[in-house]
Tab-separated table of C-alpha atoms in Angstrom:
chain	number	residue	atom	x	y	z
A	1	UNK	CA	-100.622	20.151	-20.549
A	2	UNK	CA	-97.570	17.861	-20.891
A	3	UNK	CA	-99.717	14.906	-21.937
A	4	UNK	CA	-101.496	16.948	-24.517
A	5	UNK	CA	-98.136	17.969	-25.997
A	6	UNK	CA	-97.075	14.283	-26.038
A	7	UNK	CA	-100.332	13.462	-27.772
A	8	UNK	CA	-99.882	16.101	-30.460
A	9	UNK	CA	-96.201	15.294	-30.942
A	10	UNK	CA	-97.169	11.826	-32.100
A	11	UNK	CA	-100.684	12.282	-33.438
A	12	UNK	CA	-99.790	14.983	-36.067
A	13	UNK	CA	-96.949	12.843	-37.630
A	14	UNK	CA	-99.368	9.938	-37.490
A	15	UNK	CA	-101.853	11.897	-39.607
A	16	UNK	CA	-99.392	13.471	-42.000
A	17	UNK	CA	-96.840	10.618	-42.244
A	18	UNK	CA	-98.226	8.597	-45.148
A	19	UNK	CA	-96.506	5.196	-45.333
A	20	UNK	CA	-96.148	4.322	-41.649
A	21	UNK	CA	-93.174	4.594	-39.248
A	22	UNK	CA	-90.263	5.359	-41.634
A	23	UNK	CA	-92.256	8.116	-43.370
A	24	UNK	CA	-93.230	9.783	-40.061
A	25	UNK	CA	-89.732	9.738	-38.488
A	26	UNK	CA	-88.699	13.171	-39.793
A	27	UNK	CA	-92.067	14.545	-38.623
A	28	UNK	CA	-91.644	13.056	-35.183
A	29	UNK	CA	-88.050	14.482	-35.062
A	30	UNK	CA	-89.392	17.879	-35.954
A	31	UNK	CA	-91.898	17.741	-33.087
A	32	UNK	CA	-89.611	16.201	-30.459
A	33	UNK	CA	-86.385	18.011	-31.203
A	34	UNK	CA	-87.374	21.360	-32.823
A	35	UNK	CA	-90.836	22.139	-31.517
A	36	UNK	CA	-90.841	20.767	-27.929
A	37	UNK	CA	-87.089	20.485	-27.493
A	38	UNK	CA	-87.418	17.321	-25.367
A	39	UNK	CA	-84.138	15.945	-26.819
A	40	UNK	CA	-81.270	16.832	-29.044
A	41	UNK	CA	-80.720	15.516	-32.548
A	42	UNK	CA	-78.117	13.089	-31.253
A	43	UNK	CA	-80.402	11.762	-28.538
A	44	UNK	CA	-83.216	11.329	-31.110
A	45	UNK	CA	-80.794	9.416	-33.352
A	46	UNK	CA	-80.043	7.103	-30.447
A	47	UNK	CA	-83.809	6.519	-29.823
A	48	UNK	CA	-84.214	5.874	-33.589
A	49	UNK	CA	-81.348	3.373	-33.528
A	50	UNK	CA	-82.877	1.622	-30.507
A	51	UNK	CA	-86.314	1.550	-32.211
A	52	UNK	CA	-84.712	0.005	-35.274
A	53	UNK	CA	-82.866	-2.679	-33.295
A	54	UNK	CA	-86.091	-3.931	-31.600
A	55	UNK	CA	-88.777	-5.954	-33.427
A	56	UNK	CA	-92.136	-4.379	-34.251
A	57	UNK	CA	-93.325	-1.013	-35.523
A	58	UNK	CA	-90.719	1.688	-35.061
A	59	UNK	CA	-93.171	4.642	-34.606
A	60	UNK	CA	-94.839	3.049	-31.570
A	61	UNK	CA	-91.577	2.094	-29.971
A	62	UNK	CA	-90.273	5.598	-30.332
A	63	UNK	CA	-93.498	7.065	-28.995
A	64	UNK	CA	-93.433	4.776	-26.049
A	65	UNK	CA	-89.859	5.608	-25.224
A	66	UNK	CA	-90.106	9.382	-25.636
A	67	UNK	CA	-93.506	9.446	-23.917
A	68	UNK	CA	-92.039	7.550	-20.938
A	69	UNK	CA	-88.992	9.854	-20.800
A	70	UNK	CA	-91.141	12.908	-20.722
A	71	UNK	CA	-94.294	11.878	-18.747
A	72	UNK	CA	-93.663	8.398	-17.162
A	73	UNK	CA	-95.905	5.509	-17.844
A	74	UNK	CA	-98.902	7.687	-18.605
A	75	UNK	CA	-96.781	9.532	-21.121
A	76	UNK	CA	-95.805	6.305	-22.779
A	77	UNK	CA	-99.444	5.235	-23.051
A	78	UNK	CA	-100.400	8.616	-24.465
A	79	UNK	CA	-97.591	8.545	-26.983
A	80	UNK	CA	-98.348	5.014	-28.169
A	81	UNK	CA	-102.115	5.819	-28.339
A	82	UNK	CA	-101.486	9.011	-30.321
A	83	UNK	CA	-99.360	7.047	-32.760
A	84	UNK	CA	-102.005	4.466	-33.520
A	85	UNK	CA	-105.005	6.845	-33.158
A	86	UNK	CA	-105.052	8.165	-36.773
A	87	UNK	CA	-105.171	4.619	-38.211
A	88	UNK	CA	-107.634	3.573	-35.609
A	89	UNK	CA	-110.007	6.442	-36.326
A	90	UNK	CA	-109.712	5.929	-40.060
A	91	UNK	CA	-110.495	2.200	-39.690
A	92	UNK	CA	-113.567	2.951	-37.585
A	93	UNK	CA	-114.822	5.513	-39.987
A	94	UNK	CA	-114.313	3.201	-43.022
A	95	UNK	CA	-115.944	0.370	-41.214
A	96	UNK	CA	-119.041	2.522	-40.506
A	97	UNK	CA	-119.220	3.488	-44.140
A	98	UNK	CA	-118.819	-0.156	-45.240
A	99	UNK	CA	-121.505	-1.291	-42.788
A	100	UNK	CA	-123.812	1.437	-43.920
A	101	UNK	CA	-123.558	0.246	-47.526
A	102	UNK	CA	-123.125	-3.461	-46.957
A	103	UNK	CA	-126.291	-4.283	-48.878
A	104	UNK	CA	-125.116	-2.218	-51.867
A	105	UNK	CA	-124.441	-4.260	-54.993
A	106	UNK	CA	-121.096	-2.376	-55.515
A	107	UNK	CA	-119.874	-3.322	-52.081
A	108	UNK	CA	-120.984	-6.915	-52.562
A	109	UNK	CA	-119.063	-7.065	-55.889
A	110	UNK	CA	-116.017	-5.447	-54.300
A	111	UNK	CA	-116.086	-8.102	-51.473
A	112	UNK	CA	-116.353	-10.899	-53.979
A	113	UNK	CA	-113.507	-9.440	-55.974
A	114	UNK	CA	-111.209	-9.084	-53.027
A	115	UNK	CA	-111.694	-12.603	-51.676
A	116	UNK	CA	-109.548	-14.386	-54.274
A	117	UNK	CA	-106.706	-11.915	-53.660
A	118	UNK	CA	-106.947	-12.601	-49.941
A	119	UNK	CA	-106.904	-16.337	-50.542
A	120	UNK	CA	-103.785	-16.084	-52.675
A	121	UNK	CA	-101.999	-13.956	-50.141
A	122	UNK	CA	-102.823	-16.426	-47.405
A	123	UNK	CA	-101.656	-19.238	-49.575
A	124	UNK	CA	-98.370	-17.482	-50.255
A	125	UNK	CA	-97.992	-16.773	-46.547
A	126	UNK	CA	-98.622	-20.455	-45.728
A	127	UNK	CA	-96.075	-21.577	-48.340
A	128	UNK	CA	-93.494	-19.224	-46.951
A	129	UNK	CA	-94.181	-20.544	-43.435
A	130	UNK	CA	-93.629	-24.032	-44.764
A	131	UNK	CA	-90.337	-23.122	-46.449
A	132	UNK	CA	-89.098	-21.448	-43.289
A	133	UNK	CA	-90.123	-24.367	-41.122
A	134	UNK	CA	-88.430	-26.803	-43.476
A	135	UNK	CA	-85.220	-24.728	-43.632
A	136	UNK	CA	-85.037	-24.080	-39.817
A	137	UNK	CA	-86.308	-27.374	-38.400
A	138	UNK	CA	-85.910	-30.008	-41.011
A	139	UNK	CA	-88.364	-32.170	-42.909
A	140	UNK	CA	-89.179	-34.555	-40.032
A	141	UNK	CA	-90.201	-31.785	-37.602
A	142	UNK	CA	-92.212	-30.024	-40.456
A	143	UNK	CA	-94.123	-33.222	-41.245
A	144	UNK	CA	-94.866	-33.946	-37.593
A	145	UNK	CA	-96.220	-30.436	-37.061
A	146	UNK	CA	-98.252	-30.456	-40.252
A	147	UNK	CA	-99.786	-33.882	-39.466
A	148	UNK	CA	-100.539	-32.996	-35.877
A	149	UNK	CA	-102.094	-29.698	-36.930
A	150	UNK	CA	-104.213	-31.296	-39.629
A	151	UNK	CA	-105.516	-33.994	-37.250
A	152	UNK	CA	-106.277	-31.585	-34.389
A	153	UNK	CA	-107.886	-28.911	-36.548
A	154	UNK	CA	-109.724	-30.974	-39.158
A	155	UNK	CA	-110.375	-34.390	-37.639
A	156	UNK	CA	-110.841	-33.507	-33.897
A	157	UNK	CA	-112.064	-29.925	-34.499
A	158	UNK	CA	-109.850	-28.510	-31.717
A	159	UNK	CA	-109.847	-24.668	-31.415
A	160	UNK	CA	-106.872	-23.105	-33.460
A	161	UNK	CA	-105.598	-21.244	-30.341
A	162	UNK	CA	-105.105	-24.573	-28.578
A	163	UNK	CA	-103.382	-25.966	-31.645
A	164	UNK	CA	-101.041	-22.934	-31.752
A	165	UNK	CA	-100.298	-23.257	-28.072
A	166	UNK	CA	-99.519	-26.939	-28.556
A	167	UNK	CA	-97.123	-26.138	-31.397
A	168	UNK	CA	-95.427	-23.580	-29.220
A	169	UNK	CA	-94.949	-26.103	-26.437
A	170	UNK	CA	-93.747	-28.739	-29.002
A	171	UNK	CA	-91.206	-26.213	-30.315
A	172	UNK	CA	-90.007	-25.309	-26.871
A	173	UNK	CA	-89.463	-28.911	-25.842
A	174	UNK	CA	-88.229	-30.547	-29.047
A	175	UNK	CA	-86.625	-27.817	-31.309
């Protein structure tokens, strides 16, 4: 019964909290503090501060911590799963609908329309990575990594995962 309560405490805010973690925090607080009384408002505030201090999505970190505090490792897994389950279910449903109508002219036009936007977003992201690399590592390191990446990906057709691993090793050794 405890694991079902942990599941509900994070699934319901995940369904109702439009906008992700920050929007669902008051809903999680209501479940954890008021409904199930697993912690006080002060303790919840400390968990929230800890969640904000660590990298990554806040809702899953809070769910993992609170789930672990109440139900051990299984409670942590249940809490994290309950947090991501609404998005996961919605994605599966939308993918099924999209696959059902993939031959539809409207879906094809929508896909063709979205592609340029995705290309622009990827281009902006690549430019921001370049700027960050230049600012943090300098022009020489940036040029070396760009040239090595180009050669390994385009000329030698090495798998991108291997190129990324090589860049990580290069960064660990030389930066």
